Coordinates of C-alpha atoms in Angstrom, one line a residue:
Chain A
X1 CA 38.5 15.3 26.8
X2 CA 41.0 13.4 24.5
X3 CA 38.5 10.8 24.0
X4 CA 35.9 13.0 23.1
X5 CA 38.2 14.4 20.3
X6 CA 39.0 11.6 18.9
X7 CA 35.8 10.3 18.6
X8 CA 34.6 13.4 17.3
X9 CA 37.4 13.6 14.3
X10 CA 36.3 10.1 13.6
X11 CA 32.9 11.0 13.4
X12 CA 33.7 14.0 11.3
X13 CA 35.7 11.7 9.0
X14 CA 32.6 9.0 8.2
X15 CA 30.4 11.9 7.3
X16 CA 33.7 12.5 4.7
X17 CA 33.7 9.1 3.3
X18 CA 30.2 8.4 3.6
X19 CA 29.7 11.5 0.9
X20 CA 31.8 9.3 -1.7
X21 CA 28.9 6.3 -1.3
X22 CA 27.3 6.4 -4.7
X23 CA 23.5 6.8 -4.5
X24 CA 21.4 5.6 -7.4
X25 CA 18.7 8.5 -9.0
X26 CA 15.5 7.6 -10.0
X27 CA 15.7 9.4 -13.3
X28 CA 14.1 7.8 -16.6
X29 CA 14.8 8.8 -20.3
X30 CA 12.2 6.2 -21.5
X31 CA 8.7 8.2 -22.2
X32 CA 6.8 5.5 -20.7
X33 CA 3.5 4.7 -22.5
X34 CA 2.1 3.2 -19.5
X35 CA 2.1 6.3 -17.9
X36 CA -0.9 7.2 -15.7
X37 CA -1.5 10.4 -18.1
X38 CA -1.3 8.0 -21.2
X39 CA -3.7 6.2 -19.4
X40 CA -7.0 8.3 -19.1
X41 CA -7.4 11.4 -20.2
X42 CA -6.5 13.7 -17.9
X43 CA -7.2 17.0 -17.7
X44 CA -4.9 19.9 -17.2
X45 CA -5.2 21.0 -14.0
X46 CA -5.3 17.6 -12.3
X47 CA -2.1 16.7 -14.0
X48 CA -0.7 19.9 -12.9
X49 CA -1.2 18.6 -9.2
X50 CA -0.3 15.0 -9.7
X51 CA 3.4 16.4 -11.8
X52 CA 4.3 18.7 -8.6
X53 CA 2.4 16.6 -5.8
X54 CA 2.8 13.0 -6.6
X55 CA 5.4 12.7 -9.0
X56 CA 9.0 13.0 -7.5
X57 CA 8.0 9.6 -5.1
X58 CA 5.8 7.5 -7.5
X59 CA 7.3 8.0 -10.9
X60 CA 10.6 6.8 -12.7
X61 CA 11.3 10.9 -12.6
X62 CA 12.3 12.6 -9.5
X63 CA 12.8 16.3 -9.1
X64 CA 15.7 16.2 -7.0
X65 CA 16.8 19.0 -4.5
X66 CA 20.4 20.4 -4.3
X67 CA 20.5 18.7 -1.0
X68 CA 20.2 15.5 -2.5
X69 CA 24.3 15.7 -3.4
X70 CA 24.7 15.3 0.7
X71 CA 24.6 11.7 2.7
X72 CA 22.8 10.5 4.7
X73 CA 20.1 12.7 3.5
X74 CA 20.5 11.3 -0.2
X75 CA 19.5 8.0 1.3
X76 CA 16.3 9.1 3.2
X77 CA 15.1 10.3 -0.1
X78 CA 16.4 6.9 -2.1
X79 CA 14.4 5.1 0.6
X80 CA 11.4 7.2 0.2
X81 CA 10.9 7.1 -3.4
X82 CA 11.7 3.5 -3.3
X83 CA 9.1 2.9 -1.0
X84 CA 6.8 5.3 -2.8
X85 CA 7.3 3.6 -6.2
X86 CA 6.8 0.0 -4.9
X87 CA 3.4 1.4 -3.5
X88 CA 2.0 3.3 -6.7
X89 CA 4.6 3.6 -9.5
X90 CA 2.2 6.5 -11.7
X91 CA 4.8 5.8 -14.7
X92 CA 3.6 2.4 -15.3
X93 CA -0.1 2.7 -13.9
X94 CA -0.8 1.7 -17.4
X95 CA 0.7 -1.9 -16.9
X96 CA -1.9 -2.4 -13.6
X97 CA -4.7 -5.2 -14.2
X98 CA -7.8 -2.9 -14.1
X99 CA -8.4 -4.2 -10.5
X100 CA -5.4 -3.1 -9.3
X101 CA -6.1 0.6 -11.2
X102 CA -9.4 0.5 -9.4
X103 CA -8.0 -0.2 -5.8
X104 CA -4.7 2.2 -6.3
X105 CA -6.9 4.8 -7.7
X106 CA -9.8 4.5 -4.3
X107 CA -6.7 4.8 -2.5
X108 CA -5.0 7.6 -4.0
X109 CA -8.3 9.4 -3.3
X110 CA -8.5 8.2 0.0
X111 CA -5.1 9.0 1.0
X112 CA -5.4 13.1 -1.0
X113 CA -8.8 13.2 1.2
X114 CA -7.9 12.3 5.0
X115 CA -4.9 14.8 4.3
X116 CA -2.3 11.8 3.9
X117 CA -0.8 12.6 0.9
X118 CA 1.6 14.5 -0.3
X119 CA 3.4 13.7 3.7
X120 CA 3.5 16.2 5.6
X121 CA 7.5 16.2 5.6
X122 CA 7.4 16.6 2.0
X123 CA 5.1 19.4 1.4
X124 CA 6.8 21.3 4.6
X125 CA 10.0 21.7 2.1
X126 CA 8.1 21.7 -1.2
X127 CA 5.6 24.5 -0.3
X128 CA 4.2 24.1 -3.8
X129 CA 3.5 20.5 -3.2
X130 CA 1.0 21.3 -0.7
X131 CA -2.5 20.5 -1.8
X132 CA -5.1 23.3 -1.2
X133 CA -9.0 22.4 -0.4
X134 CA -10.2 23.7 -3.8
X135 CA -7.6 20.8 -5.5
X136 CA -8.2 18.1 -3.5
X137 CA -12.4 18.7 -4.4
X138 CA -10.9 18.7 -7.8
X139 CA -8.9 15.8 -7.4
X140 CA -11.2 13.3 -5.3
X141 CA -14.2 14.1 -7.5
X142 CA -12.2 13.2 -10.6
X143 CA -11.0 10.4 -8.8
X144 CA -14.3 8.9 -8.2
X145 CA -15.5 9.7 -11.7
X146 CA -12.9 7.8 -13.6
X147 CA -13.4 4.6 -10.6
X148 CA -17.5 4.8 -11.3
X149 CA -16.1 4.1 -15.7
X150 CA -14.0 1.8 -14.7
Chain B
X1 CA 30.2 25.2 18.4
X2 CA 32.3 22.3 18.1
X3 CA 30.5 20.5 20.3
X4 CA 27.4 20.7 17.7
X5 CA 29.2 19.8 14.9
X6 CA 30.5 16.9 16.6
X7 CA 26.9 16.0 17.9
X8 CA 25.6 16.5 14.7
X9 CA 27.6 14.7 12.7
X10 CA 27.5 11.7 15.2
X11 CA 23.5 12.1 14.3
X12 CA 24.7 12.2 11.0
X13 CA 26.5 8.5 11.3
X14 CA 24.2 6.8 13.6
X15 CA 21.1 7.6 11.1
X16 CA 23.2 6.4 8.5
X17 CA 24.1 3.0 10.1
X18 CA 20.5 2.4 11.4
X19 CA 19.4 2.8 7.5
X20 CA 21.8 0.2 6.2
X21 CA 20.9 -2.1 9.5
X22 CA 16.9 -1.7 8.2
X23 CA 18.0 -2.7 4.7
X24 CA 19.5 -6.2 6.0
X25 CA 16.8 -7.0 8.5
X26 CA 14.3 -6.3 5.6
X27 CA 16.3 -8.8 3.4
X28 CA 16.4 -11.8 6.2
X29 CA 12.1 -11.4 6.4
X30 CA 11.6 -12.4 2.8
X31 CA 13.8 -15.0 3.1
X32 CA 12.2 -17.0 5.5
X33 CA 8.6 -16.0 3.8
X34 CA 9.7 -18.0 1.8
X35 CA 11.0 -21.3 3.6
X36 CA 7.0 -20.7 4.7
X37 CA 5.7 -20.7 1.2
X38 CA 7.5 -24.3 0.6
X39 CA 6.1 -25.8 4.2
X40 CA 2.4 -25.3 2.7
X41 CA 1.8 -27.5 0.0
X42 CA -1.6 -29.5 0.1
X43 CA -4.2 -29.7 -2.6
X44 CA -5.5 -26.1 -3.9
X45 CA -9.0 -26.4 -2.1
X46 CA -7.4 -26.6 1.0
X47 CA -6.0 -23.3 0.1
X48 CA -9.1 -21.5 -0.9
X49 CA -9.9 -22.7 2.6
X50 CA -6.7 -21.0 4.4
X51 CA -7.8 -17.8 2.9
X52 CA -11.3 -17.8 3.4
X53 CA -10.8 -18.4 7.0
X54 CA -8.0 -15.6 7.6
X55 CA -10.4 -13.4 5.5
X56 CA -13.6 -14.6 8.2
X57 CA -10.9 -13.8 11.2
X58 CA -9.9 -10.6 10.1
X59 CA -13.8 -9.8 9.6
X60 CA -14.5 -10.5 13.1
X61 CA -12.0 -8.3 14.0
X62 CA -13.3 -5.9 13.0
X63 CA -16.7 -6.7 14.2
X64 CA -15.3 -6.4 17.3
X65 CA -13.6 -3.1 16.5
X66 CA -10.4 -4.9 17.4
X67 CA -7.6 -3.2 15.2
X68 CA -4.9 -5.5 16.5
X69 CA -6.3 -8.5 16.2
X70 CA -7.5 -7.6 12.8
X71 CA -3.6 -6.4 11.4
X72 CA -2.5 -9.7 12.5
X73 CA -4.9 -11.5 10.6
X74 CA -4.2 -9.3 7.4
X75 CA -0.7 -10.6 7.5
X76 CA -1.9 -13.7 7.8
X77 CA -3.9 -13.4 5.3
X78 CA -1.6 -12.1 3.0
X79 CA 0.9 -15.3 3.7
X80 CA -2.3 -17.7 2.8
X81 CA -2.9 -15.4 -0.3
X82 CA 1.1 -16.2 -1.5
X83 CA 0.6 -19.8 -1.1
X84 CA -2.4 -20.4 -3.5
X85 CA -1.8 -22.6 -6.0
X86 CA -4.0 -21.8 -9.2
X87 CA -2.2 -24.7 -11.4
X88 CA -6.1 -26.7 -11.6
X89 CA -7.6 -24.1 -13.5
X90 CA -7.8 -23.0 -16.9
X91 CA -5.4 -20.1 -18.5
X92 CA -8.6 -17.7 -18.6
X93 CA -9.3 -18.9 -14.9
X94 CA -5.8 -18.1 -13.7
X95 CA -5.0 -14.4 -15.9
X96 CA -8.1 -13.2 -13.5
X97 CA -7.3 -15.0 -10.4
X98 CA -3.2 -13.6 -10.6
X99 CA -5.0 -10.0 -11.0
X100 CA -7.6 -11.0 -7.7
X101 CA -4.0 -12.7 -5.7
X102 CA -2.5 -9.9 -6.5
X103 CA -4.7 -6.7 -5.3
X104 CA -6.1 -9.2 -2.5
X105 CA -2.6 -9.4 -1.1
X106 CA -2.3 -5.4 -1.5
X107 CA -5.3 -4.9 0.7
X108 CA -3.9 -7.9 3.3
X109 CA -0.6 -6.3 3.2
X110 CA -2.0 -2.8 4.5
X111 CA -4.5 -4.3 6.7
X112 CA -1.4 -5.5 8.4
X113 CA -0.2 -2.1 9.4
X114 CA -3.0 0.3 9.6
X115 CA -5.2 1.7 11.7
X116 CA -8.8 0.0 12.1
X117 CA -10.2 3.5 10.3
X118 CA -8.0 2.2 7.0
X119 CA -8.4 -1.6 7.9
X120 CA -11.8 -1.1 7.0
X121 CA -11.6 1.2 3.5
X122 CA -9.4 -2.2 2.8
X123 CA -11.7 -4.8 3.4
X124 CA -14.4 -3.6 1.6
X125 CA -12.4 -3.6 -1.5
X126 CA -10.9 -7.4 -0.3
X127 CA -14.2 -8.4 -0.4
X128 CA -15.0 -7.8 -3.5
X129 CA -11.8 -9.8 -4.3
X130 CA -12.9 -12.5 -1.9
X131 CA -16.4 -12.6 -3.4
X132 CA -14.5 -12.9 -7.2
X133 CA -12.2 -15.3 -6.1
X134 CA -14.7 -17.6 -4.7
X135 CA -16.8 -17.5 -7.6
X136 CA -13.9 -19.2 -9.6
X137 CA -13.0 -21.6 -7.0
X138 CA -15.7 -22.0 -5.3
X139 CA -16.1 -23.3 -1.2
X140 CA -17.0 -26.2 0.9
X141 CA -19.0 -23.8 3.2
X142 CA -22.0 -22.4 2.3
X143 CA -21.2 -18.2 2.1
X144 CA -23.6 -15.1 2.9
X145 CA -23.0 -12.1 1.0
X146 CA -23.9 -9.1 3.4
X147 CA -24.5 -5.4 2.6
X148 CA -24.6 -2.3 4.3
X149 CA -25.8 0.3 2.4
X150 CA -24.4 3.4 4.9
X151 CA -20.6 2.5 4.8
X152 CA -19.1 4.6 1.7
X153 CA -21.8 4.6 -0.9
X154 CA -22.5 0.8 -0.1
X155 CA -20.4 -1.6 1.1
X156 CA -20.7 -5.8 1.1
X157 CA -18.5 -8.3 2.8
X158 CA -18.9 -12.1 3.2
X159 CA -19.7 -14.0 6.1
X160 CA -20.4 -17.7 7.8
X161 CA -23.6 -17.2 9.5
X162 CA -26.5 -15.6 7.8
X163 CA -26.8 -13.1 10.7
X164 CA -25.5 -9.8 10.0
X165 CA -22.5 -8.6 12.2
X166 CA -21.2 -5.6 10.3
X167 CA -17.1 -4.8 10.2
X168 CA -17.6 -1.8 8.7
X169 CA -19.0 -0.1 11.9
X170 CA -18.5 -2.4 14.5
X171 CA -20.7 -1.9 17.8
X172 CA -21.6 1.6 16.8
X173 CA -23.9 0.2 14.2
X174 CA -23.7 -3.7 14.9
X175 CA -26.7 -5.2 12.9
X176 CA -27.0 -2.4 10.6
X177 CA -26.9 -4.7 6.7
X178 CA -28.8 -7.4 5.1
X179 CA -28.3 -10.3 3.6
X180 CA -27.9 -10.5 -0.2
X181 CA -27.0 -13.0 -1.4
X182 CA -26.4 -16.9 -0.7
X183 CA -23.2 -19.0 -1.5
X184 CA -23.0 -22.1 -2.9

């Protein structure tokens, strides 16, 4: 019973210093002009979706949550947007060759039409993330239009 | 009660050590990528070559509806894209073959760790790279280009043999395509 004390006073301690590890936020002042909304002309609605649904992972801007202040979960959601901006980064979109536009955009439908995208996790906690039927219509058919001028 | 702080905060620490574990284990991969990337270093048509034939093996796997084999030869693929060597062409030839590297290795990369449903949305957009990258470098093979009109609005894809053996469906619609075009 001892042992189990112990152990659990130590545990109870590295959740105490692991809240004093710094975390880095993903948090830009620079208005990028390679942004994906500099980019083509988007219209309102669409960016709408892409600001609440796509944004906080594949942007230099995250919306962060008050639970963000709290280890280890500040580092699942470090590792998640770092992972999400190394896939699409929608702040610099501008900066793709046109190829790559043209492949990240098929994908970005793709991904909004099996259901994929925004995860699942994510739009559990941001109900307003969550992408209805009506938007994703929207989304993939605006999608496809700007990939048929490209 | 105790007993579930002290279980979750032992959750708490584990998680947290397995995430800094992942971080090093990630770092120690892309170092000996590129050890790899140094081994290979033959002329650049020899290159062109590597990638044509990982592109022809992860094609057959898909022929053969074979997601496995077909993830292994998208990383394959993707360590043949790395290693080409674009110094023998022009400056013009090289801005568009970084851009056709560079989205080719995107689609490898995801090949490598998808299922065969998104394998295939992949490859036929790696085609098209394959077909624009051979253009500019050309082959010592002679190349069919192969279309299927069903798969997503139309869909081509390269092959060796001028009989058609379609990835996009597989055996549900083997010899469903036609030739359109020869290589070299």
């Amino acid at each position: 019973m001892k042992i189990v004390k112990i152990l659990g006073l130590v545990l109870v301690a590295a959740f105490v210093v692991i809240q004093f590890v710094p975390t880095s936020l993903n948090q830009s002042d620079v208005i990028s002009t390679e942004d994906f909304m500099s980019t083509y002309k988007v219209p309102q609605q669409i960016e709408t979706i892409l600001k609440t649904s796509c944004y906080d992972c594949h942007s230099n801007n995250t919306k962060y949550p008050w639970y963000n202040k709290i280890q280890p979960i500040a580092w699942v959601i470090e590792d998640h947007v770092k992972v999400g901006k190394e896939e699409l980064n929608l702040s610099e979109f501008g900066s793709y060759s046109k190829r790559r536009q043209k492949s990240k955009l098929k994908s970005i439908g793709s991904q909004i039409e099996d259901g994929e995208m925004p995860l699942s996790s994510y739009a559990l906690i941001h109900r307003d993330a969550k992408i209805s039927e009506d938007e994703k219509r929207l989304m993939v058919e605006w999608i496809n239009k700007i990939i048929d001028s490209l | 009660m105790k007993n579930l702080k002290m279980s979750l905060a032992a959750m708490l620490l584990v998680g947290s050590l397995a995430y800094a574990q992942h971080d090093h284990k990630k770092m120690k991969t892309s170092h000996k990528m590129g050890e790899k990337k140094m081994m290979v270093n033959q002329g650049h048509d020899m290159k062109t070559e590597a990638i044509l034939n990982d592109y022809f093996n992860l094609k057959n796997a898909l022929v053969n509806d074979d997601g496995k084999k077909a993830a292994q030869a998208g990383s394959k693929l993707a360590i043949s894209l790395k290693a080409f060597d674009m110094k023998a062409y022009t400056a013009e030839q090289q801005k568009e073959l970084i851009d056709i590297i560079e989205d080719a290795t995107e689609h490898a990369e995801h090949i490598a760790k998808s299922d065969i449903g998104h394998q295939r949305e992949h490859f036929k957009t790696l085609s098209v790279d394959m077909t624009d990258l051979v253009a500019i470098t050309g082959t010592k093979h002679t190349l069919f280009e192969q279309f299927c009109s069903m798969y997503d609005k139309g869909s081509a894809w390269l092959s060796r043999s001028n009989e058609v053996r379609n990835p996009y469906y597989g055996s549900k619609m083997l010899k469903c395509g036609k030739v359109q075009k020869e290589i070299n």
